Amino acid sequence: MVSSGMKVPIEVEEAGNAVIQGKTSSAVVIHLDSKSNTLSVGKAYGNKMKHPYRACFAQFQDDKASFALVNIKLSTGEGQDRNKLAMVMWAPDTATAKVKMTAASGSRALRSKFKCNAYVEIQEKTTSKNVNDVLAKVLRSGEGCNSFEGVHVTQNERREFVFCDGGNHEDSDFDEED
């Protein structure tokens, strides 16, 4: 038992470790049942997934908290391809206080099991804002970024990361690489 009082089940731990190792999985969605305070594997994505972050994001529901452990594919300002491991906590603004409190407890339990490059909390489904939130946490200070999961990004006048073409790219969430 971890200090948060929430236990991380073995199947969640195994799915998370598969993402960390990067051999078979690029991402996993972890659901939280706020009534029973239990974590469970929602969906795992294989290494052929083009956009694992956006695929996980599509799984988040408006009435419950969830987490995603994702190997985010990006290209730095120097043109080097990188994978950065991020844990994303989804606790929607519309959720009840109990759901939000349970999500905080689940986050502590998962953080104790999985060491990531970044921990990101998201409360709303605004693709451009969420891409900026993720990149702002994942990148080191002063490190640039040319692409996020193969889609070119740039910084706007407020120094926020946005997709270069202005699109939200929600139509390619489940494409797989050849």
PDB file of C-alpha atoms in Angstrom:
ATOM      1  CA  MET A   1       0.000   0.000   0.000  1.00  0.00           C
ATOM      2  CA  VAL A   2       1.327   3.431  -0.899  1.00  0.00           C
ATOM      3  CA  SER A   3       1.069   6.550   1.216  1.00  0.00           C
ATOM      4  CA  SER A   4      -1.945   7.820  -0.756  1.00  0.00           C
ATOM      5  CA  GLY A   5      -3.981   4.869   0.481  1.00  0.00           C
ATOM      6  CA  MET A   6      -4.604   3.672  -3.073  1.00  0.00           C
ATOM      7  CA  LYS A   7      -3.024   0.458  -4.304  1.00  0.00           C
ATOM      8  CA  VAL A   8      -1.732   0.114  -7.865  1.00  0.00           C
ATOM      9  CA  PRO A   9      -2.960  -3.284  -9.138  1.00  0.00           C
ATOM     10  CA  ILE A  10      -0.416  -5.607 -10.735  1.00  0.00           C
ATOM     11  CA  GLU A  11      -2.083  -5.385 -14.186  1.00  0.00           C
ATOM     12  CA  VAL A  12      -1.736  -1.577 -14.115  1.00  0.00           C
ATOM     13  CA  GLU A  13       1.881  -1.894 -13.014  1.00  0.00           C
ATOM     14  CA  GLU A  14       2.632  -4.398 -15.806  1.00  0.00           C
ATOM     15  CA  ALA A  15       0.947  -2.235 -18.466  1.00  0.00           C
ATOM     16  CA  GLY A  16       2.842   0.840 -17.242  1.00  0.00           C
ATOM     17  CA  ASN A  17       6.155  -1.010 -17.261  1.00  0.00           C
ATOM     18  CA  ALA A  18       5.485  -2.137 -20.856  1.00  0.00           C
ATOM     19  CA  VAL A  19       5.129   1.535 -21.855  1.00  0.00           C
ATOM     20  CA  ILE A  20       8.287   2.505 -19.963  1.00  0.00           C
ATOM     21  CA  GLN A  21      10.267  -0.260 -21.674  1.00  0.00           C
ATOM     22  CA  GLY A  22       8.806   0.807 -25.025  1.00  0.00           C
ATOM     23  CA  LYS A  23       9.142  -2.619 -26.622  1.00  0.00           C
ATOM     24  CA  THR A  24       5.478  -3.532 -27.031  1.00  0.00           C
ATOM     25  CA  SER A  25       3.420  -0.523 -25.895  1.00  0.00           C
ATOM     26  CA  SER A  26       3.575   3.204 -26.559  1.00  0.00           C
ATOM     27  CA  ALA A  27       0.767   4.209 -24.190  1.00  0.00           C
ATOM     28  CA  VAL A  28      -1.793   2.977 -21.686  1.00  0.00           C
ATOM     29  CA  VAL A  29      -4.988   4.577 -20.371  1.00  0.00           C
ATOM     30  CA  ILE A  30      -5.676   3.893 -16.703  1.00  0.00           C
ATOM     31  CA  HIS A  31      -9.217   4.432 -15.436  1.00  0.00           C
ATOM     32  CA  LEU A  32     -10.117   5.361 -11.882  1.00  0.00           C
ATOM     33  CA  ASP A  33     -13.325   4.216 -10.210  1.00  0.00           C
ATOM     34  CA  SER A  34     -13.996   6.984  -7.689  1.00  0.00           C
ATOM     35  CA  LYS A  35     -16.603   4.888  -5.845  1.00  0.00           C
ATOM     36  CA  SER A  36     -14.265   1.993  -5.049  1.00  0.00           C
ATOM     37  CA  ASN A  37     -10.951   3.897  -5.287  1.00  0.00           C
ATOM     38  CA  THR A  38      -9.550   1.347  -7.735  1.00  0.00           C
ATOM     39  CA  LEU A  39      -7.349   1.749 -10.779  1.00  0.00           C
ATOM     40  CA  SER A  40      -7.759  -0.454 -13.870  1.00  0.00           C
ATOM     41  CA  VAL A  41      -6.246  -0.686 -17.337  1.00  0.00           C
ATOM     42  CA  GLY A  42      -8.585   0.948 -19.818  1.00  0.00           C
ATOM     43  CA  LYS A  43      -6.715   0.514 -23.091  1.00  0.00           C
ATOM     44  CA  ALA A  44      -3.131  -0.126 -24.143  1.00  0.00           C
ATOM     45  CA  TYR A  45      -1.701   1.058 -27.465  1.00  0.00           C
ATOM     46  CA  GLY A  46       1.019  -0.765 -29.381  1.00  0.00           C
ATOM     47  CA  ASN A  47       4.212   0.722 -30.767  1.00  0.00           C
ATOM     48  CA  LYS A  48       2.737   1.188 -34.246  1.00  0.00           C
ATOM     49  CA  MET A  49       0.348   3.894 -33.006  1.00  0.00           C
ATOM     50  CA  LYS A  50       1.210   7.179 -34.786  1.00  0.00           C
ATOM     51  CA  HIS A  51      -0.400   9.428 -32.192  1.00  0.00           C
ATOM     52  CA  PRO A  52      -0.504   7.663 -28.806  1.00  0.00           C
ATOM     53  CA  TYR A  53      -1.085  10.852 -26.786  1.00  0.00           C
ATOM     54  CA  ARG A  54      -4.091  11.872 -28.861  1.00  0.00           C
ATOM     55  CA  ALA A  55      -5.449   8.310 -28.833  1.00  0.00           C
ATOM     56  CA  CYS A  56      -5.307   8.324 -25.020  1.00  0.00           C
ATOM     57  CA  PHE A  57      -6.836  11.795 -24.926  1.00  0.00           C
ATOM     58  CA  ALA A  58      -9.807  10.513 -26.956  1.00  0.00           C
ATOM     59  CA  GLN A  59     -10.435   7.845 -24.276  1.00  0.00           C
ATOM     60  CA  PHE A  60     -10.873  10.403 -21.465  1.00  0.00           C
ATOM     61  CA  GLN A  61     -14.519  10.692 -20.361  1.00  0.00           C
ATOM     62  CA  ASP A  62     -16.200  13.864 -19.122  1.00  0.00           C
ATOM     63  CA  ASP A  63     -17.509  12.351 -15.882  1.00  0.00           C
ATOM     64  CA  LYS A  64     -14.559  10.335 -14.581  1.00  0.00           C
ATOM     65  CA  ALA A  65     -10.882  10.742 -13.858  1.00  0.00           C
ATOM     66  CA  SER A  66      -8.317   8.823 -15.873  1.00  0.00           C
ATOM     67  CA  PHE A  67      -4.585   8.707 -16.383  1.00  0.00           C
ATOM     68  CA  ALA A  68      -2.367   7.995 -19.357  1.00  0.00           C
ATOM     69  CA  LEU A  69       1.230   6.872 -19.381  1.00  0.00           C
ATOM     70  CA  VAL A  70       2.549   7.863 -22.824  1.00  0.00           C
ATOM     71  CA  ASN A  71       5.813   7.747 -24.744  1.00  0.00           C
ATOM     72  CA  ILE A  72       5.430  11.037 -26.614  1.00  0.00           C
ATOM     73  CA  LYS A  73       7.245  11.215 -29.949  1.00  0.00           C
ATOM     74  CA  LEU A  74       8.704  14.616 -30.703  1.00  0.00           C
ATOM     75  CA  SER A  75      11.437  16.272 -32.708  1.00  0.00           C
ATOM     76  CA  THR A  76      13.545  18.833 -30.854  1.00  0.00           C
ATOM     77  CA  GLY A  77      14.539  22.259 -32.151  1.00  0.00           C
ATOM     78  CA  GLU A  78      17.843  20.687 -33.206  1.00  0.00           C
ATOM     79  CA  GLY A  79      15.958  18.146 -35.340  1.00  0.00           C
ATOM     80  CA  GLN A  80      16.649  15.151 -33.097  1.00  0.00           C
ATOM     81  CA  ASP A  81      13.877  12.603 -32.604  1.00  0.00           C
ATOM     82  CA  ARG A  82      13.056  11.929 -28.962  1.00  0.00           C
ATOM     83  CA  ASN A  83      10.601   9.915 -26.918  1.00  0.00           C
ATOM     84  CA  LYS A  84       9.606  11.495 -23.629  1.00  0.00           C
ATOM     85  CA  LEU A  85       7.636   9.577 -21.035  1.00  0.00           C
ATOM     86  CA  ALA A  86       4.739  11.563 -19.595  1.00  0.00           C
ATOM     87  CA  MET A  87       1.983  10.747 -17.150  1.00  0.00           C
ATOM     88  CA  VAL A  88      -1.193  12.683 -17.900  1.00  0.00           C
ATOM     89  CA  MET A  89      -3.918  13.066 -15.285  1.00  0.00           C
ATOM     90  CA  TRP A  90      -7.396  13.831 -16.613  1.00  0.00           C
ATOM     91  CA  ALA A  91      -9.693  15.337 -13.985  1.00  0.00           C
ATOM     92  CA  PRO A  92     -12.358  17.283 -15.899  1.00  0.00           C
ATOM     93  CA  ASP A  93     -13.652  20.613 -14.642  1.00  0.00           C
ATOM     94  CA  THR A  94     -17.168  19.156 -14.791  1.00  0.00           C
ATOM     95  CA  ALA A  95     -16.329  16.256 -12.448  1.00  0.00           C
ATOM     96  CA  THR A  96     -17.552  16.144  -8.851  1.00  0.00           C
ATOM     97  CA  ALA A  97     -15.288  17.063  -5.953  1.00  0.00           C
ATOM     98  CA  LYS A  98     -15.080  13.379  -4.969  1.00  0.00           C
ATOM     99  CA  VAL A  99     -13.788  12.442  -8.430  1.00  0.00           C
ATOM    100  CA  LYS A 100     -11.152  15.200  -8.285  1.00  0.00           C
ATOM    101  CA  MET A 101     -10.000  14.214  -4.792  1.00  0.00           C
ATOM    102  CA  THR A 102      -9.789  10.550  -5.771  1.00  0.00           C
ATOM    103  CA  ALA A 103      -7.825  11.541  -8.890  1.00  0.00           C
ATOM    104  CA  ALA A 104      -5.254  13.322  -6.725  1.00  0.00           C
ATOM    105  CA  SER A 105      -4.867  10.187  -4.622  1.00  0.00           C
ATOM    106  CA  GLY A 106      -4.538   8.025  -7.740  1.00  0.00           C
ATOM    107  CA  SER A 107      -1.925  10.389  -9.133  1.00  0.00           C
ATOM    108  CA  ARG A 108       0.222  10.018  -6.013  1.00  0.00           C
ATOM    109  CA  ALA A 109      -0.038   6.233  -6.172  1.00  0.00           C
ATOM    110  CA  LEU A 110       0.923   6.121  -9.862  1.00  0.00           C
ATOM    111  CA  ARG A 111       3.765   8.617  -9.412  1.00  0.00           C
ATOM    112  CA  SER A 112       5.256   6.358  -6.759  1.00  0.00           C
ATOM    113  CA  LYS A 113       5.327   3.473  -9.282  1.00  0.00           C
ATOM    114  CA  PHE A 114       6.297   5.219 -12.530  1.00  0.00           C
ATOM    115  CA  LYS A 115       9.107   7.750 -12.882  1.00  0.00           C
ATOM    116  CA  CYS A 116       8.372   9.992 -15.864  1.00  0.00           C
ATOM    117  CA  ASN A 117       9.976  12.948 -17.636  1.00  0.00           C
ATOM    118  CA  ALA A 118       6.845  14.972 -16.895  1.00  0.00           C
ATOM    119  CA  TYR A 119       3.542  14.907 -15.021  1.00  0.00           C
ATOM    120  CA  VAL A 120       0.732  16.858 -16.680  1.00  0.00           C
ATOM    121  CA  GLU A 121      -2.728  17.669 -15.304  1.00  0.00           C
ATOM    122  CA  ILE A 122      -5.498  18.374 -17.802  1.00  0.00           C
ATOM    123  CA  GLN A 123      -8.992  19.625 -16.961  1.00  0.00           C
ATOM    124  CA  GLU A 124     -10.444  20.501 -20.363  1.00  0.00           C
ATOM    125  CA  LYS A 125     -10.401  19.054 -23.871  1.00  0.00           C
ATOM    126  CA  THR A 126      -8.882  21.857 -25.917  1.00  0.00           C
ATOM    127  CA  THR A 127      -6.377  20.201 -28.238  1.00  0.00           C
ATOM    128  CA  SER A 128      -4.142  23.220 -28.869  1.00  0.00           C
ATOM    129  CA  LYS A 129      -4.030  24.168 -25.177  1.00  0.00           C
ATOM    130  CA  ASN A 130      -3.266  20.602 -24.154  1.00  0.00           C
ATOM    131  CA  VAL A 131      -0.420  20.247 -26.668  1.00  0.00           C
ATOM    132  CA  ASN A 132       1.132  23.358 -25.141  1.00  0.00           C
ATOM    133  CA  ASP A 133       0.597  22.028 -21.598  1.00  0.00           C
ATOM    134  CA  VAL A 134       2.336  18.753 -22.471  1.00  0.00           C
ATOM    135  CA  LEU A 135       5.261  20.295 -24.336  1.00  0.00           C
ATOM    136  CA  ALA A 136       5.795  22.958 -21.658  1.00  0.00           C
ATOM    137  CA  LYS A 137       6.245  20.155 -19.094  1.00  0.00           C
ATOM    138  CA  VAL A 138       8.123  17.613 -21.245  1.00  0.00           C
ATOM    139  CA  LEU A 139      10.766  19.889 -22.745  1.00  0.00           C
ATOM    140  CA  ARG A 140      13.794  21.031 -20.790  1.00  0.00           C
ATOM    141  CA  SER A 141      14.240  24.762 -20.237  1.00  0.00           C
ATOM    142  CA  GLY A 142      15.326  26.374 -23.497  1.00  0.00           C
ATOM    143  CA  GLU A 143      14.760  23.201 -25.536  1.00  0.00           C
ATOM    144  CA  GLY A 144      12.787  23.754 -28.721  1.00  0.00           C
ATOM    145  CA  CYS A 145      10.354  21.466 -30.482  1.00  0.00           C
ATOM    146  CA  ASN A 146       9.623  21.097 -34.203  1.00  0.00           C
ATOM    147  CA  SER A 147       7.019  18.335 -34.103  1.00  0.00           C
ATOM    148  CA  PHE A 148       4.669  16.570 -31.713  1.00  0.00           C
ATOM    149  CA  GLU A 149       3.781  13.014 -32.771  1.00  0.00           C
ATOM    150  CA  GLY A 150       4.854  13.806 -36.335  1.00  0.00           C
ATOM    151  CA  VAL A 151       2.830  17.021 -36.691  1.00  0.00           C
ATOM    152  CA  HIS A 152       4.799  20.269 -36.962  1.00  0.00           C
ATOM    153  CA  VAL A 153       4.449  22.729 -34.084  1.00  0.00           C
ATOM    154  CA  THR A 154       5.598  26.275 -33.528  1.00  0.00           C
ATOM    155  CA  GLN A 155       5.338  28.872 -30.792  1.00  0.00           C
ATOM    156  CA  ASN A 156       2.796  31.676 -31.166  1.00  0.00           C
ATOM    157  CA  GLU A 157       3.191  35.280 -30.029  1.00  0.00           C
ATOM    158  CA  ARG A 158       2.445  34.226 -26.410  1.00  0.00           C
ATOM    159  CA  ARG A 159       5.228  31.581 -26.657  1.00  0.00           C
ATOM    160  CA  GLU A 160       2.681  28.741 -26.518  1.00  0.00           C
ATOM    161  CA  PHE A 161       3.149  25.660 -28.668  1.00  0.00           C
ATOM    162  CA  VAL A 162       0.496  25.269 -31.390  1.00  0.00           C
ATOM    163  CA  PHE A 163       0.173  23.127 -34.512  1.00  0.00           C
ATOM    164  CA  CYS A 164       1.727  25.007 -37.457  1.00  0.00           C
ATOM    165  CA  ASP A 165      -1.278  24.458 -39.711  1.00  0.00           C
ATOM    166  CA  GLY A 166      -3.755  25.650 -37.058  1.00  0.00           C
ATOM    167  CA  GLY A 167      -5.584  22.298 -37.079  1.00  0.00           C
ATOM    168  CA  ASN A 168      -6.495  20.169 -34.081  1.00  0.00           C
ATOM    169  CA  HIS A 169      -5.539  16.825 -35.710  1.00  0.00           C
ATOM    170  CA  GLU A 170      -8.217  14.848 -33.884  1.00  0.00           C
ATOM    171  CA  ASP A 171      -8.980  12.929 -37.097  1.00  0.00           C
ATOM    172  CA  SER A 172      -5.763  10.901 -37.001  1.00  0.00           C
ATOM    173  CA  ASP A 173      -5.838   9.633 -33.433  1.00  0.00           C
ATOM    174  CA  PHE A 174      -6.007   5.949 -34.276  1.00  0.00           C
ATOM    175  CA  ASP A 175      -3.816   5.712 -37.389  1.00  0.00           C
ATOM    176  CA  GLU A 176      -1.018   3.165 -37.254  1.00  0.00           C
ATOM    177  CA  GLU A 177       2.351   3.371 -38.940  1.00  0.00           C
ATOM    178  CA  ASP A 178       3.070   0.990 -41.785  1.00  0.00           C
TER     179      ASP A 178
END
